Amino acid sequence: MRLKSISNIAKITKSMKMIASTKVTKAQRNMETARAYGQSANSLLTHIEVVQKETTNPLVVAVSSDRGLCGGIHSSVSRAVKRYMAANHQEASIAVIGQKARNQIQRDYRENIIIHFDQVTKVGPLWLEASMIADQILGSKVEGGADKLENGGTIVFNKFKSVISYEATPLAVHSAETIAAAPKLAAYEVDDAILKSYEEFTLANSLYWALAEGYASEMAAKRTAMENATKNAGEMITKLTLTYNRSRQAAITNELIDIITGASSLN
């Protein structure tokens, strides 16, 4: 019975590995496109030398998902957020994308979570979802959301490094006021309305970049986890088969001994 159940589990994990393998390729293509747009949009901030404000109550956006069976990928984001909070940011406001990171972060910083988003990236990262999340963070639906961004913000996400490696990475986001105070912005003729639009765009664009990177990292981690699970199930099947065969051989041997002993006693 146990051998049969483990064999069924091995079939499931092998199928999940194959599905994750096909999703990794597509996720990597989307991630590379999102990374190019994200880096391009943030290159202006680097060029004009925008300086992040030093404050104890910035906005932190943790990017994970609702899916499990992918190793410790969600824990890496949660640990990075907790380290950030512990480093003189105890009053920071947290926006969480995904149930997995929320369940871990709220154990220590429940009161700091001002909004959370579930069921994101169910069919992969979408610009529409990133834009709606950014709109809710900046809009009136979140009490103090826009004010918190004025104090600076950070997006924490899993950056895809390879199919077997990822790293929790912070990405700074800036308010229109911080961008306006940049030393080299005076070289450009920019209206306040344009800066406000650029603030909204960079937040949405950075969120989409983070979602794409996190989704690719998650699919790669899931493939690795299912590969390891299939391998472990195969090893257990081998051991259980050996144990079953030994037990069967022992039972046959005992029956033969009983037969031989009975025949000898008749003689």
mmCIF file with all atom_site columns, N, CA and C in Angstrom, residues 114-151:
data_model
loop_
_atom_site.group_PDB
_atom_site.id
_atom_site.type_symbol
_atom_site.label_atom_id
_atom_site.label_alt_id
_atom_site.label_comp_id
_atom_site.label_asym_id
_atom_site.label_entity_id
_atom_site.label_seq_id
_atom_site.pdbx_PDB_ins_code
_atom_site.Cartn_x
_atom_site.Cartn_y
_atom_site.Cartn_z
_atom_site.occupancy
_atom_site.B_iso_or_equiv
_atom_site.pdbx_formal_charge
_atom_site.auth_seq_id
_atom_site.auth_comp_id
_atom_site.auth_asym_id
_atom_site.auth_atom_id
_atom_site.pdbx_PDB_model_num
ATOM 1   N N  . ILE A 1 114 ? -0.289 47.459 5.661   1.00 0.00 ? 114 ILE A N  1
ATOM 2   C CA . ILE A 1 114 ? -1.399 48.375 5.372   1.00 0.00 ? 114 ILE A CA 1
ATOM 3   C C  . ILE A 1 114 ? -2.299 47.836 4.260   1.00 0.00 ? 114 ILE A C  1
ATOM 4   N N  . ILE A 1 115 ? -1.770 46.936 3.428   1.00 0.00 ? 115 ILE A N  1
ATOM 5   C CA . ILE A 1 115 ? -2.571 46.360 2.342   1.00 0.00 ? 115 ILE A CA 1
ATOM 6   C C  . ILE A 1 115 ? -1.873 45.105 1.845   1.00 0.00 ? 115 ILE A C  1
ATOM 7   N N  . HIS A 1 116 ? -2.671 44.172 1.348   1.00 0.00 ? 116 HIS A N  1
ATOM 8   C CA . HIS A 1 116 ? -2.081 42.968 0.765   1.00 0.00 ? 116 HIS A CA 1
ATOM 9   C C  . HIS A 1 116 ? -2.900 42.570 -0.458  1.00 0.00 ? 116 HIS A C  1
ATOM 10  N N  . PHE A 1 117 ? -2.251 41.869 -1.363  1.00 0.00 ? 117 PHE A N  1
ATOM 11  C CA . PHE A 1 117 ? -2.868 41.474 -2.636  1.00 0.00 ? 117 PHE A CA 1
ATOM 12  C C  . PHE A 1 117 ? -2.695 39.965 -2.812  1.00 0.00 ? 117 PHE A C  1
ATOM 13  N N  . ASP A 1 118 ? -3.805 39.264 -3.084  1.00 0.00 ? 118 ASP A N  1
ATOM 14  C CA . ASP A 1 118 ? -3.776 37.825 -3.320  1.00 0.00 ? 118 ASP A CA 1
ATOM 15  C C  . ASP A 1 118 ? -4.170 37.526 -4.765  1.00 0.00 ? 118 ASP A C  1
ATOM 16  N N  . GLN A 1 119 ? -3.940 36.283 -5.171  1.00 0.00 ? 119 GLN A N  1
ATOM 17  C CA . GLN A 1 119 ? -4.310 35.816 -6.511  1.00 0.00 ? 119 GLN A CA 1
ATOM 18  C C  . GLN A 1 119 ? -3.638 36.627 -7.618  1.00 0.00 ? 119 GLN A C  1
ATOM 19  N N  . VAL A 1 120 ? -2.406 37.040 -7.382  1.00 0.00 ? 120 VAL A N  1
ATOM 20  C CA . VAL A 1 120 ? -1.645 37.788 -8.385  1.00 0.00 ? 120 VAL A CA 1
ATOM 21  C C  . VAL A 1 120 ? -0.758 36.811 -9.162  1.00 0.00 ? 120 VAL A C  1
ATOM 22  N N  . THR A 1 121 ? -0.554 37.075 -10.447 1.00 0.00 ? 121 THR A N  1
ATOM 23  C CA . THR A 1 121 ? 0.263  36.254 -11.357 1.00 0.00 ? 121 THR A CA 1
ATOM 24  C C  . THR A 1 121 ? -0.247 34.823 -11.457 1.00 0.00 ? 121 THR A C  1
ATOM 25  N N  . LYS A 1 122 ? -1.552 34.637 -11.409 1.00 0.00 ? 122 LYS A N  1
ATOM 26  C CA . LYS A 1 122 ? -2.115 33.287 -11.582 1.00 0.00 ? 122 LYS A CA 1
ATOM 27  C C  . LYS A 1 122 ? -1.831 32.758 -12.981 1.00 0.00 ? 122 LYS A C  1
ATOM 28  N N  . VAL A 1 123 ? -1.831 33.649 -13.965 1.00 0.00 ? 123 VAL A N  1
ATOM 29  C CA . VAL A 1 123 ? -1.513 33.251 -15.344 1.00 0.00 ? 123 VAL A CA 1
ATOM 30  C C  . VAL A 1 123 ? -0.214 33.897 -15.798 1.00 0.00 ? 123 VAL A C  1
ATOM 31  N N  . GLY A 1 124 ? 0.637  34.266 -14.838 1.00 0.00 ? 124 GLY A N  1
ATOM 32  C CA . GLY A 1 124 ? 1.879  34.945 -15.166 1.00 0.00 ? 124 GLY A CA 1
ATOM 33  C C  . GLY A 1 124 ? 1.775  36.428 -14.865 1.00 0.00 ? 124 GLY A C  1
ATOM 34  N N  . PRO A 1 125 ? 2.912  37.124 -14.834 1.00 0.00 ? 125 PRO A N  1
ATOM 35  C CA . PRO A 1 125 ? 2.900  38.564 -14.533 1.00 0.00 ? 125 PRO A CA 1
ATOM 36  C C  . PRO A 1 125 ? 2.242  39.363 -15.657 1.00 0.00 ? 125 PRO A C  1
ATOM 37  N N  . LEU A 1 126 ? 1.385  40.297 -15.265 1.00 0.00 ? 126 LEU A N  1
ATOM 38  C CA . LEU A 1 126 ? 0.675  41.142 -16.235 1.00 0.00 ? 126 LEU A CA 1
ATOM 39  C C  . LEU A 1 126 ? 0.890  42.608 -15.877 1.00 0.00 ? 126 LEU A C  1
ATOM 40  N N  . TRP A 1 127 ? 1.068  43.436 -16.907 1.00 0.00 ? 127 TRP A N  1
ATOM 41  C CA . TRP A 1 127 ? 1.228  44.871 -16.678 1.00 0.00 ? 127 TRP A CA 1
ATOM 42  C C  . TRP A 1 127 ? -0.025 45.460 -16.045 1.00 0.00 ? 127 TRP A C  1
ATOM 43  N N  . LEU A 1 128 ? -1.193 44.936 -16.430 1.00 0.00 ? 128 LEU A N  1
ATOM 44  C CA . LEU A 1 128 ? -2.446 45.437 -15.870 1.00 0.00 ? 128 LEU A CA 1
ATOM 45  C C  . LEU A 1 128 ? -2.483 45.235 -14.364 1.00 0.00 ? 128 LEU A C  1
ATOM 46  N N  . GLU A 1 129 ? -2.070 44.054 -13.905 1.00 0.00 ? 129 GLU A N  1
ATOM 47  C CA . GLU A 1 129 ? -2.055 43.791 -12.463 1.00 0.00 ? 129 GLU A CA 1
ATOM 48  C C  . GLU A 1 129 ? -1.083 44.718 -11.745 1.00 0.00 ? 129 GLU A C  1
ATOM 49  N N  . ALA A 1 130 ? 0.096  44.893 -12.324 1.00 0.00 ? 130 ALA A N  1
ATOM 50  C CA . ALA A 1 130 ? 1.091  45.777 -11.698 1.00 0.00 ? 130 ALA A CA 1
ATOM 51  C C  . ALA A 1 130 ? 0.569  47.211 -11.619 1.00 0.00 ? 130 ALA A C  1
ATOM 52  N N  . SER A 1 131 ? -0.108 47.660 -12.667 1.00 0.00 ? 131 SER A N  1
ATOM 53  C CA . SER A 1 131 ? -0.652 49.022 -12.678 1.00 0.00 ? 131 SER A CA 1
ATOM 54  C C  . SER A 1 131 ? -1.755 49.194 -11.633 1.00 0.00 ? 131 SER A C  1
ATOM 55  N N  . MET A 1 132 ? -2.608 48.183 -11.508 1.00 0.00 ? 132 MET A N  1
ATOM 56  C CA . MET A 1 132 ? -3.693 48.264 -10.522 1.00 0.00 ? 132 MET A CA 1
ATOM 57  C C  . MET A 1 132 ? -3.143 48.250 -9.103  1.00 0.00 ? 132 MET A C  1
ATOM 58  N N  . ILE A 1 133 ? -2.105 47.447 -8.851  1.00 0.00 ? 133 ILE A N  1
ATOM 59  C CA . ILE A 1 133 ? -1.491 47.413 -7.527  1.00 0.00 ? 133 ILE A CA 1
ATOM 60  C C  . ILE A 1 133 ? -0.862 48.767 -7.209  1.00 0.00 ? 133 ILE A C  1
ATOM 61  N N  . ALA A 1 134 ? -0.136 49.327 -8.173  1.00 0.00 ? 134 ALA A N  1
ATOM 62  C CA . ALA A 1 134 ? 0.484  50.636 -7.962  1.00 0.00 ? 134 ALA A CA 1
ATOM 63  C C  . ALA A 1 134 ? -0.571 51.704 -7.705  1.00 0.00 ? 134 ALA A C  1
ATOM 64  N N  . ASP A 1 135 ? -1.683 51.632 -8.439  1.00 0.00 ? 135 ASP A N  1
ATOM 65  C CA . ASP A 1 135 ? -2.759 52.614 -8.270  1.00 0.00 ? 135 ASP A CA 1
ATOM 66  C C  . ASP A 1 135 ? -3.360 52.527 -6.874  1.00 0.00 ? 135 ASP A C  1
ATOM 67  N N  . GLN A 1 136 ? -3.537 51.305 -6.366  1.00 0.00 ? 136 GLN A N  1
ATOM 68  C CA . GLN A 1 136 ? -4.111 51.153 -5.024  1.00 0.00 ? 136 GLN A CA 1
ATOM 69  C C  . GLN A 1 136 ? -3.129 51.586 -3.940  1.00 0.00 ? 136 GLN A C  1
ATOM 70  N N  . ILE A 1 137 ? -1.843 51.355 -4.161  1.00 0.00 ? 137 ILE A N  1
ATOM 71  C CA . ILE A 1 137 ? -0.850 51.790 -3.175  1.00 0.00 ? 137 ILE A CA 1
ATOM 72  C C  . ILE A 1 137 ? -0.785 53.312 -3.120  1.00 0.00 ? 137 ILE A C  1
ATOM 73  N N  . LEU A 1 138 ? -0.822 53.949 -4.281  1.00 0.00 ? 138 LEU A N  1
ATOM 74  C CA . LEU A 1 138 ? -0.720 55.412 -4.336  1.00 0.00 ? 138 LEU A CA 1
ATOM 75  C C  . LEU A 1 138 ? -2.048 56.107 -4.100  1.00 0.00 ? 138 LEU A C  1
ATOM 76  N N  . GLY A 1 139 ? -3.155 55.387 -4.364  1.00 0.00 ? 139 GLY A N  1
ATOM 77  C CA . GLY A 1 139 ? -4.465 56.022 -4.320  1.00 0.00 ? 139 GLY A CA 1
ATOM 78  C C  . GLY A 1 139 ? -5.045 56.148 -2.932  1.00 0.00 ? 139 GLY A C  1
ATOM 79  N N  . SER A 1 140 ? -6.264 56.607 -2.904  1.00 0.00 ? 140 SER A N  1
ATOM 80  C CA . SER A 1 140 ? -6.944 56.885 -1.639  1.00 0.00 ? 140 SER A CA 1
ATOM 81  C C  . SER A 1 140 ? -7.414 55.621 -0.935  1.00 0.00 ? 140 SER A C  1
ATOM 82  N N  . LYS A 1 141 ? -7.353 54.459 -1.625  1.00 0.00 ? 141 LYS A N  1
ATOM 83  C CA . LYS A 1 141 ? -7.827 53.224 -1.014  1.00 0.00 ? 141 LYS A CA 1
ATOM 84  C C  . LYS A 1 141 ? -6.916 52.760 0.122   1.00 0.00 ? 141 LYS A C  1
ATOM 85  N N  . VAL A 1 142 ? -5.672 53.256 0.099   1.00 0.00 ? 142 VAL A N  1
ATOM 86  C CA . VAL A 1 142 ? -4.734 52.916 1.167   1.00 0.00 ? 142 VAL A CA 1
ATOM 87  C C  . VAL A 1 142 ? -4.506 54.155 2.006   1.00 0.00 ? 142 VAL A C  1
ATOM 88  N N  . GLU A 1 143 ? -4.891 54.105 3.252   1.00 0.00 ? 143 GLU A N  1
ATOM 89  C CA . GLU A 1 143 ? -4.750 55.264 4.124   1.00 0.00 ? 143 GLU A CA 1
ATOM 90  C C  . GLU A 1 143 ? -3.277 55.593 4.321   1.00 0.00 ? 143 GLU A C  1
ATOM 91  N N  . GLY A 1 144 ? -2.877 56.781 3.890   1.00 0.00 ? 144 GLY A N  1
ATOM 92  C CA . GLY A 1 144 ? -1.489 57.195 4.043   1.00 0.00 ? 144 GLY A CA 1
ATOM 93  C C  . GLY A 1 144 ? -0.552 56.597 3.023   1.00 0.00 ? 144 GLY A C  1
ATOM 94  N N  . GLY A 1 145 ? -1.059 55.929 1.989   1.00 0.00 ? 145 GLY A N  1
ATOM 95  C CA . GLY A 1 145 ? -0.195 55.273 1.013   1.00 0.00 ? 145 GLY A CA 1
ATOM 96  C C  . GLY A 1 145 ? 0.692  56.256 0.274   1.00 0.00 ? 145 GLY A C  1
ATOM 97  N N  . ALA A 1 146 ? 0.088  57.318 -0.256  1.00 0.00 ? 146 ALA A N  1
ATOM 98  C CA . ALA A 1 146 ? 0.864  58.305 -0.996  1.00 0.00 ? 146 ALA A CA 1
ATOM 99  C C  . ALA A 1 146 ? 1.840  59.029 -0.080  1.00 0.00 ? 146 ALA A C  1
ATOM 100 N N  . ASP A 1 147 ? 1.424  59.319 1.162   1.00 0.00 ? 147 ASP A N  1
ATOM 101 C CA . ASP A 1 147 ? 2.313  59.991 2.105   1.00 0.00 ? 147 ASP A CA 1
ATOM 102 C C  . ASP A 1 147 ? 3.519  59.118 2.428   1.00 0.00 ? 147 ASP A C  1
ATOM 103 N N  . LYS A 1 148 ? 3.299  57.806 2.522   1.00 0.00 ? 148 LYS A N  1
ATOM 104 C CA . LYS A 1 148 ? 4.397  56.908 2.845   1.00 0.00 ? 148 LYS A CA 1
ATOM 105 C C  . LYS A 1 148 ? 5.447  56.893 1.732   1.00 0.00 ? 148 LYS A C  1
ATOM 106 N N  . LEU A 1 149 ? 5.002  56.980 0.477   1.00 0.00 ? 149 LEU A N  1
ATOM 107 C CA . LEU A 1 149 ? 5.950  56.976 -0.632  1.00 0.00 ? 149 LEU A CA 1
ATOM 108 C C  . LEU A 1 149 ? 6.794  58.239 -0.637  1.00 0.00 ? 149 LEU A C  1
ATOM 109 N N  . GLU A 1 150 ? 6.254  59.324 -0.096  1.00 0.00 ? 150 GLU A N  1
ATOM 110 C CA . GLU A 1 150 ? 7.036  60.550 0.008   1.00 0.00 ? 150 GLU A CA 1
ATOM 111 C C  . GLU A 1 150 ? 8.253  60.350 0.903   1.00 0.00 ? 150 GLU A C  1
ATOM 112 N N  . ASN A 1 151 ? 8.178  59.388 1.804   1.00 0.00 ? 151 ASN A N  1
ATOM 113 C CA . ASN A 1 151 ? 9.317  59.088 2.671   1.00 0.00 ? 151 ASN A CA 1
ATOM 114 C C  . ASN A 1 151 ? 10.264 58.054 2.057   1.00 0.00 ? 151 ASN A C  1
#
